[in-house]
Amino acid sequence: MAITVVEVRQLARLASLAVDEAEAQRLAGELQAIVGYVEQLSQVDTAGIAPVANVAGLSSVLRPDVPGPMFATAQVLANAPARNEVAILVPKVVER
Amino acid sequence: MTESITAIAAAVNGGRSARNAVEHSLHAAERDTLNAIIRVHRPRAVAAADVVDARVRSGERLPLAGVPLVIKDNLCLTGAEVGCCSKILAGFIAPYTATAVARLEAAGAVVVATANMDEFAMGSSNETSCRGPVRHPLDPARVPGGSSGGCAAAVAAGIAPLALGSDTGGSIRQPASLCGVVGAKPSYGAVSRYGLIAFGSSLDQIGPFAADVAGAETAFRAMAGHDPLDSTSAAHSWAPVDQTIDPRAALRGLRVGWCPAHVAGLAPGVRARLDAAKSALESAGARLVEVELPHERFAVAVYYVIATGEAASNLARFDGIRFGHRASDPKDLGDLYARSRAEGFGAEVRRRIFLGTYVLSTGYYDAYYKKAQQVRALIVRDYQQAFASCDVLLGPASPTTAFRRGEKTADPLQMYLSDVFTIATNLAGVPGVSVPFGADERGLPVGMQLQAALGDDARMWQVAAGLEALAR
């Protein structure tokens, strides 16, 4: 199955990743080659095989619900590209 | 050549100043000509060395006393910049220290510098770093391997005796092989991933680089063990290698598995060293056993579905809001996300996010992601069956020795195939180590990989020490 530039643009929307025309063209070809290579998995008979998500055999690991120290607000805000004293600033998302 | 980890720790425990050992490394890191080091932590290292000296004076004996340590740029260290060699994390200061790093510090190691890496650990040659490529210590026109290329080069060049890297599909073992140092990926879950910036969470594992097996193993034991801050960390105790046994003698009667399928496609120089390793092990009394991993040939395909799917999810957090690069003058929030990410991520990272998004998207999930997870289950089973007939698996760590810069950058798939011998290890979660075993016809190092069953890290280290003794 061919990966088209239209499909690359749809992936860009899903991944929130801007892409220009030249990169979309190049990616379509590169992704096609990699997905073509991955297609070999269809040769493997996996009927009745349960998919493996982790090899440690762990599920729903919980730790004791004990309060502990957390980062101070100032420490968290320090890495934000736009901030005031108490919050991270973002462009307006609600029009009124 | 710098002193070994064992020698430095013994000397510092015996009264030599840690400051002295650390100063030697700081000096070398500041004069690095390989682009292996991207950040030197001088004031912090000097203060930490003084703390080690005070601890030793107060009677403590530390397994890594005064041992200079270089960490990969994806490991957090409180108050220091960490960036995965990506523009998207420019200026990010870690608010906490990774458990693995904190445990090495508790054992007496001193962080001296941060090492270059492929951006977000995506690469096999250290050519995708936003800080520029790392040069191979023996030939500046060649690559050190990747993604932990800076770590491997730093240890090989004697900048520091110990480095800490991460391995998602071979990112410790392949550069260790290319640079001629010891590099190990422990069993999945052995070392806490808390404070390691995630790439593929079901595959990532932190591990050591050192000039010798004893040093790497000492660092492994200092780091390994359960951490409540990593829910995938294993509740397992990690036995030390018995130092009273001669490592060569321990090879007697050992069943060493090897896959005939690995021989095809090897560079002649690598093949010759594999043959030499096999005969040396046999002469030492080990028994060679032919084994088959029937689904291993699908490992690279499985990996590029699972690792990119996990990466696309993990890297969604880099959105220009809470930390890192933010695009200027966004027209709305969606534009801010899309442009911050496009400006911040390099070409290889973008390619993998696209691929991961594709394999996880509706309509393709079953055909790619679920299918890959099923084949992964078969690879896990292959390993379990192989370890029923052998104690360790021997093979090359990389199909070639160090290649030239630019040689594989035009074709992403060719680059991905550099990890053909290391990827299945991560898919199965088993431990693997690359041990230097001579050189090819050009004098470039060749590493042999030893793998053991999940949780059997002590045996892997024991046999690695034996193989190392045979190489000398």
mmCIF file of C-alpha atoms in Angstrom, chain A residues 37 40-41 43-44, chain B residues 261-262 293-302 375 379 382 417 420 424:
data_model
loop_
_atom_site.group_PDB
_atom_site.id
_atom_site.type_symbol
_atom_site.label_atom_id
_atom_site.label_comp_id
_atom_site.label_asym_id
_atom_site.label_seq_id
_atom_site.Cartn_x
_atom_site.Cartn_y
_atom_site.Cartn_z
ATOM 1 C CA TYR A 37 10.280 -3.528 4.968
ATOM 2 C CA GLN A 40 7.546 -8.929 6.049
ATOM 3 C CA LEU A 41 5.831 -9.451 9.420
ATOM 4 C CA GLN A 43 4.645 -13.796 6.653
ATOM 5 C CA VAL A 44 4.735 -14.810 10.315
ATOM 6 C CA ALA B 261 22.446 -17.497 10.829
ATOM 7 C CA HIS B 262 24.565 -14.675 12.312
ATOM 8 C CA LEU B 293 16.305 -18.043 17.035
ATOM 9 C CA PRO B 294 13.824 -18.592 14.195
ATOM 10 C CA HIS B 295 12.082 -15.212 14.518
ATOM 11 C CA GLU B 296 15.176 -13.100 15.136
ATOM 12 C CA ARG B 297 15.289 -12.137 11.456
ATOM 13 C CA PHE B 298 12.069 -10.199 12.021
ATOM 14 C CA ALA B 299 13.487 -8.280 14.989
ATOM 15 C CA VAL B 300 14.413 -5.090 13.106
ATOM 16 C CA ALA B 301 10.912 -4.920 11.570
ATOM 17 C CA VAL B 302 9.256 -5.535 14.955
ATOM 18 C CA VAL B 375 6.001 -11.481 16.721
ATOM 19 C CA ILE B 379 11.040 -13.757 19.824
ATOM 20 C CA ASP B 382 12.760 -18.262 20.890
ATOM 21 C CA LEU B 417 20.224 -2.532 10.018
ATOM 22 C CA VAL B 420 20.560 -6.201 13.522
ATOM 23 C CA ALA B 424 16.295 -8.768 19.646
#
